[in-house]
Amino acid sequence: MSAPKILDCAGKTLDLSQPQVMGILNLTPDSFSDGGRFTARDAAIKHAMQMIDEGAAIIDVGGESTRPGAQPVTAQQEMDRVIPLIETLAGEIPLPISVDTSKAEVMREAVSAGAGMINDVMALRDSGALEAAAEAAVPVCLMHMQGEPRTMQCNPHYDDVVDDVKTFLQQRLDACVASGIPQDRLIVDPGFGFGKTLPHNLALLDGLQNLDQLGVPLLVGISRKSMIGALLGERAVEERLYGSLAAAVMAAMKGSAILRVHDVQATVDALKIVSAVQAVNLVIK
Ligand code: 9MG
């Protein structure tokens, strides 16, 4: 089965006929990538608008850090951070907004506030999440993670990382469909850096095309991650742009439909090259 090309995100369209950019809007004071610069509402709106101008197709709004070792926050804290912003953005921008959360309560409130996608790093495994996502009737991104953010980097193990991640994602797709979420509303993500060593991450990027067989669009988040820093010799987060672009291009060439990134303009430019080459292939085949 081939993956759907157009997603209806609560009335706003996400066209996946070519690779698209999801711009990251972290509303966490301890975000690893922006040092909490965008916690103030006005700054967050300005940043979202900038990402839209730069060519993002969807904005991912999150209120809980998922970086290794991060401490959990309550649903109320998360909602206080994300709901007012989603409400404002949903009324002002033509693009879909995705909510990055694992909590059923936050999913419900965010979708009522105007979010058109759920991005769940726990792949709807938290209590009540499957039911909340089924009721919300918006697309859902199911991400693979081994363990939980606090401990996930303590000795992760796989027999075969590509096979194991693929099996997990297939099981989560089956669980979703059994709970009433149609497959054409689902997206999968191998979860780079989530319970994975550098060799695991590299093997996953190398074997990414195998996840195509799941028959749903593929989302990839590698932007500024520690695997890029490690490959560049422990490079600081702000100096990982070129490495992140190389990884985004590889992921798109291996079938990724959505790239979740911090540096929207640069990634949009890089993906235009991939799209142009993919369009030639389509004509020739
Ligand atoms: C919230 N978040 C952080 N990293 C991510 C990734 O790689 N994928 C998705 N879907 N969400 C992520």
GROMACS .gro file of C-alpha atoms and ligand atoms in nm:
model
  297
    1MET     CA    1   0.000   0.000   0.000
    2SER     CA    2   0.136   0.345  -0.087
    3ALA     CA    3   0.134   0.628   0.168
    4PRO     CA    4  -0.134   0.898   0.136
    5LYS     CA    5  -0.010   1.220  -0.026
    6ILE     CA    6  -0.262   1.468   0.115
    7LEU     CA    7  -0.343   1.485   0.485
    8ASP     CA    8  -0.648   1.667   0.619
    9CYS     CA    9  -0.531   1.831   0.941
   10ALA     CA   10  -0.858   1.956   1.092
   11GLY     CA   11  -0.953   2.137   0.772
   12LYS     CA   12  -0.601   2.252   0.682
   13THR     CA   13  -0.415   2.060   0.413
   14LEU     CA   14  -0.070   1.907   0.438
   15ASP     CA   15   0.050   1.815   0.089
   16LEU     CA   16   0.310   1.538   0.103
   17SER     CA   17   0.357   1.496  -0.271
   18GLN     CA   18   0.706   1.631  -0.205
   19PRO     CA   19   0.915   1.641   0.118
   20GLN     CA   20   0.790   1.907   0.358
   21VAL     CA   21   0.936   2.090   0.656
   22MET     CA   22   0.783   2.085   1.003
   23GLY     CA   23   0.914   2.386   1.199
   24ILE     CA   24   0.986   2.327   1.567
   25LEU     CA   25   0.837   2.566   1.821
   26ASN     CA   26   0.953   2.464   2.167
   27LEU     CA   27   0.772   2.634   2.452
   28THR     CA   28   0.985   2.472   2.720
   29PRO     CA   29   1.210   2.687   2.938
   30ASP     CA   30   1.477   2.414   2.923
   31SER     CA   31   1.461   2.337   2.552
   32PHE     CA   32   1.798   2.202   2.437
   33SER     CA   33   1.782   2.372   2.104
   34ASP     CA   34   1.680   2.730   2.168
   35GLY     CA   35   1.778   2.782   2.531
   36GLY     CA   36   1.423   2.891   2.612
   37ARG     CA   37   1.441   3.204   2.395
   38PHE     CA   38   1.084   3.156   2.271
   39THR     CA   39   0.896   3.098   2.596
   40ALA     CA   40   0.739   3.446   2.584
   41ARG     CA   41   0.416   3.437   2.385
   42ASP     CA   42   0.499   3.723   2.150
   43ALA     CA   43   0.841   3.588   2.070
   44ALA     CA   44   0.688   3.246   2.003
   45ILE     CA   45   0.431   3.390   1.762
   46LYS     CA   46   0.703   3.589   1.587
   47HIS     CA   47   0.916   3.278   1.551
   48ALA     CA   48   0.620   3.078   1.413
   49MET     CA   49   0.551   3.354   1.157
   50GLN     CA   50   0.915   3.356   1.054
   51MET     CA   51   0.912   2.979   1.000
   52ILE     CA   52   0.599   3.014   0.786
   53ASP     CA   53   0.765   3.288   0.576
   54GLU     CA   54   1.064   3.059   0.533
   55GLY     CA   55   0.850   2.781   0.386
   56ALA     CA   56   0.746   2.552   0.673
   57ALA     CA   57   0.439   2.343   0.586
   58ILE     CA   58   0.341   2.272   0.948
   59ILE     CA   59   0.443   2.404   1.290
   60ASP     CA   60   0.504   2.161   1.577
   61VAL     CA   61   0.427   2.318   1.917
   62GLY     CA   62   0.561   2.143   2.227
   63GLY     CA   63   0.552   2.222   2.599
   64GLU     CA   64   0.755   1.936   2.747
   65SER     CA   65   1.119   1.868   2.676
   66THR     CA   66   1.194   1.517   2.547
   67ARG     CA   67   1.573   1.555   2.551
   68PRO     CA   68   1.767   1.280   2.731
   69GLY     CA   69   1.743   1.321   3.108
   70ALA     CA   70   1.452   1.571   3.090
   71GLN     CA   71   1.218   1.579   3.390
   72PRO     CA   72   0.847   1.526   3.319
   73VAL     CA   73   0.595   1.810   3.357
   74THR     CA   74   0.227   1.785   3.453
   75ALA     CA   75  -0.053   1.802   3.197
   76GLN     CA   76  -0.158   2.138   3.344
   77GLN     CA   77   0.192   2.286   3.303
   78GLU     CA   78   0.206   2.158   2.947
   79MET     CA   79  -0.138   2.300   2.865
   80ASP     CA   80  -0.054   2.637   3.021
   81ARG     CA   81   0.242   2.656   2.784
   82VAL     CA   82   0.086   2.536   2.459
   83ILE     CA   83  -0.291   2.593   2.453
   84PRO     CA   84  -0.302   2.976   2.440
   85LEU     CA   85  -0.043   2.976   2.165
   86ILE     CA   86  -0.219   2.707   1.960
   87GLU     CA   87  -0.544   2.904   1.992
   88THR     CA   88  -0.381   3.222   1.865
   89LEU     CA   89  -0.183   3.058   1.586
   90ALA     CA   90  -0.472   2.842   1.463
   91GLY     CA   91  -0.682   3.154   1.409
   92GLU     CA   92  -0.405   3.345   1.234
   93ILE     CA   93  -0.216   3.106   1.010
   94PRO     CA   94  -0.327   2.898   0.713
   95LEU     CA   95  -0.091   2.611   0.797
   96PRO     CA   96  -0.171   2.315   1.018
   97ILE     CA   97  -0.035   2.313   1.373
   98SER     CA   98   0.083   1.995   1.532
   99VAL     CA   99   0.091   1.941   1.908
  100ASP     CA  100   0.391   1.755   2.044
  101THR     CA  101   0.252   1.568   2.344
  102SER     CA  102   0.203   1.220   2.489
  103LYS     CA  103  -0.077   1.312   2.729
  104ALA     CA  104  -0.441   1.239   2.643
  105GLU     CA  105  -0.566   1.550   2.822
  106VAL     CA  106  -0.327   1.777   2.632
  107MET     CA  107  -0.418   1.611   2.300
  108ARG     CA  108  -0.789   1.679   2.358
  109GLU     CA  109  -0.740   2.042   2.463
  110ALA     CA  110  -0.492   2.112   2.185
  111VAL     CA  111  -0.720   1.975   1.913
  112SER     CA  112  -1.015   2.176   2.053
  113ALA     CA  113  -0.788   2.481   2.043
  114GLY     CA  114  -0.718   2.422   1.673
  115ALA     CA  115  -0.427   2.176   1.646
  116GLY     CA  116  -0.455   1.965   1.331
  117MET     CA  117  -0.203   1.691   1.412
  118ILE     CA  118  -0.077   1.501   1.716
  119ASN     CA  119   0.296   1.429   1.733
  120ASP     CA  120   0.352   1.168   2.003
  121VAL     CA  121   0.704   1.049   2.090
  122MET     CA  122   0.537   0.770   2.295
  123ALA     CA  123   0.335   0.648   1.993
  124LEU     CA  124   0.006   0.665   2.191
  125ARG     CA  125   0.125   0.425   2.463
  126ASP     CA  126   0.036   0.652   2.757
  127SER     CA  127  -0.287   0.599   2.942
  128GLY     CA  128  -0.592   0.713   2.741
  129ALA     CA  129  -0.383   0.840   2.447
  130LEU     CA  130  -0.518   0.592   2.189
  131GLU     CA  131  -0.876   0.686   2.276
  132ALA     CA  132  -0.803   1.059   2.278
  133ALA     CA  133  -0.633   1.042   1.938
  134ALA     CA  134  -0.917   0.834   1.791
  135GLU     CA  135  -1.172   1.094   1.911
  136ALA     CA  136  -0.960   1.386   1.792
  137ALA     CA  137  -0.985   1.263   1.431
  138VAL     CA  138  -0.662   1.436   1.319
  139PRO     CA  139  -0.344   1.277   1.177
  140VAL     CA  140  -0.109   1.127   1.435
  141CYS     CA  141   0.267   1.079   1.420
  142LEU     CA  142   0.377   0.764   1.605
  143MET     CA  143   0.743   0.781   1.707
  144HIS     CA  144   0.966   0.497   1.819
  145MET     CA  145   1.143   0.534   2.152
  146GLN     CA  146   1.318   0.265   2.356
  147GLY     CA  147   1.269   0.345   2.726
  148GLU     CA  148   1.165   0.690   2.846
  149PRO     CA  149   1.335   1.029   2.810
  150ARG     CA  150   1.485   1.026   3.161
  151THR     CA  151   1.674   0.697   3.111
  152MET     CA  152   1.657   0.616   2.738
  153GLN     CA  153   2.026   0.671   2.668
  154CYS     CA  154   2.137   0.423   2.942
  155ASN     CA  155   2.259   0.130   2.737
  156PRO     CA  156   1.997   0.094   2.460
  157HIS     CA  157   2.000  -0.247   2.291
  158TYR     CA  158   1.859  -0.387   1.965
  159ASP     CA  159   1.898  -0.719   1.781
  160ASP     CA  160   1.869  -0.534   1.451
  161VAL     CA  161   1.778  -0.169   1.496
  162VAL     CA  162   1.600  -0.122   1.160
  163ASP     CA  163   1.398  -0.444   1.198
  164ASP     CA  164   1.318  -0.379   1.564
  165VAL     CA  165   1.202  -0.022   1.500
  166LYS     CA  166   0.997  -0.135   1.201
  167THR     CA  167   0.831  -0.413   1.403
  168PHE     CA  168   0.748  -0.169   1.684
  169LEU     CA  169   0.598   0.083   1.441
  170GLN     CA  170   0.391  -0.188   1.270
  171GLN     CA  171   0.258  -0.296   1.612
  172ARG     CA  172   0.162   0.062   1.696
  173LEU     CA  173  -0.007   0.106   1.356
  174ASP     CA  174  -0.206  -0.213   1.424
  175ALA     CA  175  -0.301  -0.091   1.774
  176CYS     CA  176  -0.419   0.241   1.630
  177VAL     CA  177  -0.628   0.081   1.357
  178ALA     CA  178  -0.779  -0.158   1.614
  179SER     CA  179  -0.874   0.148   1.823
  180GLY     CA  180  -1.054   0.313   1.533
  181ILE     CA  181  -0.783   0.540   1.391
  182PRO     CA  182  -0.779   0.490   1.014
  183GLN     CA  183  -0.439   0.404   0.869
  184ASP     CA  184  -0.460   0.698   0.628
  185ARG     CA  185  -0.436   0.930   0.929
  186LEU     CA  186  -0.113   0.778   1.058
  187ILE     CA  187   0.251   0.880   1.018
  188VAL     CA  188   0.555   0.697   1.157
  189ASP     CA  189   0.892   0.818   1.283
  190PRO     CA  190   1.197   0.607   1.379
  191GLY     CA  191   1.283   0.847   1.663
  192PHE     CA  192   1.645   0.942   1.603
  193GLY     CA  193   1.824   0.979   1.937
  194PHE     CA  194   1.545   0.826   2.143
  195GLY     CA  195   1.704   0.525   2.314
  196LYS     CA  196   1.968   0.487   2.043
  197THR     CA  197   2.347   0.499   2.028
  198LEU     CA  198   2.533   0.670   1.744
  199PRO     CA  199   2.575   0.337   1.555
  200HIS     CA  200   2.201   0.270   1.598
  201ASN     CA  201   2.116   0.615   1.459
  202LEU     CA  202   2.350   0.570   1.163
  203ALA     CA  203   2.212   0.225   1.084
  204LEU     CA  204   1.859   0.368   1.098
  205LEU     CA  205   1.942   0.652   0.862
  206ASP     CA  206   2.113   0.410   0.627
  207GLY     CA  207   1.813   0.173   0.633
  208LEU     CA  208   1.539   0.435   0.642
  209GLN     CA  209   1.394   0.327   0.305
  210ASN     CA  210   1.285  -0.001   0.472
  211LEU     CA  211   1.023   0.189   0.673
  212ASP     CA  212   0.850   0.280   0.346
  213GLN     CA  213   0.702  -0.070   0.349
  214LEU     CA  214   0.481   0.034   0.642
  215GLY     CA  215   0.264   0.217   0.386
  216VAL     CA  216   0.228   0.545   0.576
  217PRO     CA  217   0.420   0.874   0.548
  218LEU     CA  218   0.753   0.891   0.727
  219LEU     CA  219   0.854   1.180   0.953
  220VAL     CA  220   1.216   1.229   1.057
  221GLY     CA  221   1.367   1.457   1.322
  222ILE     CA  222   1.746   1.478   1.317
  223SER     CA  223   1.791   1.854   1.327
  224ARG     CA  224   2.072   1.963   1.563
  225LYS     CA  225   2.059   1.627   1.747
  226SER     CA  226   2.353   1.488   1.939
  227MET     CA  227   2.428   1.235   1.662
  228ILE     CA  228   2.513   1.533   1.438
  229GLY     CA  229   2.721   1.691   1.714
  230ALA     CA  230   2.907   1.363   1.773
  231LEU     CA  231   2.982   1.312   1.402
  232LEU     CA  232   3.123   1.665   1.382
  233GLY     CA  233   3.349   1.620   1.685
  234GLU     CA  234   3.125   1.724   1.974
  235ARG     CA  235   3.006   2.034   1.789
  236ALA     CA  236   2.787   2.279   1.987
  237VAL     CA  237   2.411   2.277   1.916
  238GLU     CA  238   2.417   2.613   1.732
  239GLU     CA  239   2.689   2.487   1.498
  240ARG     CA  240   2.516   2.179   1.364
  241LEU     CA  241   2.334   2.335   1.066
  242TYR     CA  242   2.539   2.186   0.781
  243GLY     CA  243   2.543   1.840   0.936
  244SER     CA  244   2.167   1.864   0.996
  245LEU     CA  245   2.108   1.962   0.633
  246ALA     CA  246   2.309   1.667   0.505
  247ALA     CA  247   2.106   1.432   0.724
  248ALA     CA  248   1.775   1.593   0.616
  249VAL     CA  249   1.865   1.553   0.249
  250MET     CA  250   1.959   1.187   0.300
  251ALA     CA  251   1.635   1.123   0.489
  252ALA     CA  252   1.427   1.288   0.216
  253MET     CA  253   1.607   1.089  -0.054
  254LYS     CA  254   1.528   0.771   0.139
  255GLY     CA  255   1.157   0.853   0.145
  256SER     CA  256   1.096   1.082   0.440
  257ALA     CA  257   0.787   1.295   0.370
  258ILE     CA  258   0.826   1.536   0.663
  259LEU     CA  259   1.146   1.673   0.816
  260ARG     CA  260   1.110   1.816   1.168
  261VAL     CA  261   1.368   2.095   1.189
  262HIS     CA  262   1.485   2.408   1.369
  263ASP     CA  263   1.642   2.576   1.061
  264VAL     CA  264   1.348   2.608   0.827
  265GLN     CA  265   1.480   2.829   0.545
  266ALA     CA  266   1.801   2.631   0.498
  267THR     CA  267   1.617   2.298   0.503
  268VAL     CA  268   1.348   2.417   0.262
  269ASP     CA  269   1.622   2.521   0.016
  270ALA     CA  270   1.802   2.189   0.049
  271LEU     CA  271   1.478   1.992   0.001
  272LYS     CA  272   1.397   2.185  -0.317
  273ILE     CA  273   1.697   2.015  -0.474
  274VAL     CA  274   1.574   1.673  -0.360
  275SER     CA  275   1.222   1.743  -0.491
  276ALA     CA  276   1.356   1.853  -0.828
  277VAL     CA  277   1.554   1.531  -0.867
  278GLN     CA  278   1.260   1.319  -0.746
  279ALA     CA  279   1.033   1.492  -1.001
  280VAL     CA  280   1.272   1.393  -1.283
  281ASN     CA  281   1.262   1.034  -1.161
  282LEU     CA  282   0.881   1.037  -1.164
  283VAL     CA  283   0.874   1.157  -1.524
  284ILE     CA  284   1.129   0.900  -1.643
  285LYS     CA  285   0.974   0.599  -1.461
  2869MG     C1  286   0.929   1.610   1.995
  2869MG     N1  287   1.037   1.551   1.919
  2869MG     C2  288   1.171   1.563   1.944
  2869MG     N2  289   1.240   1.492   1.853
  2869MG     C3  290   1.149   1.435   1.770
  2869MG     C4  291   1.158   1.352   1.658
  2869MG     O1  292   1.274   1.306   1.614
  2869MG     N3  293   1.046   1.313   1.598
  2869MG     C5  294   0.924   1.354   1.643
  2869MG     N4  295   0.815   1.312   1.577
  2869MG     N5  296   0.909   1.434   1.750
  2869MG     C6  297   1.020   1.473   1.812
   0.00000   0.00000   0.00000
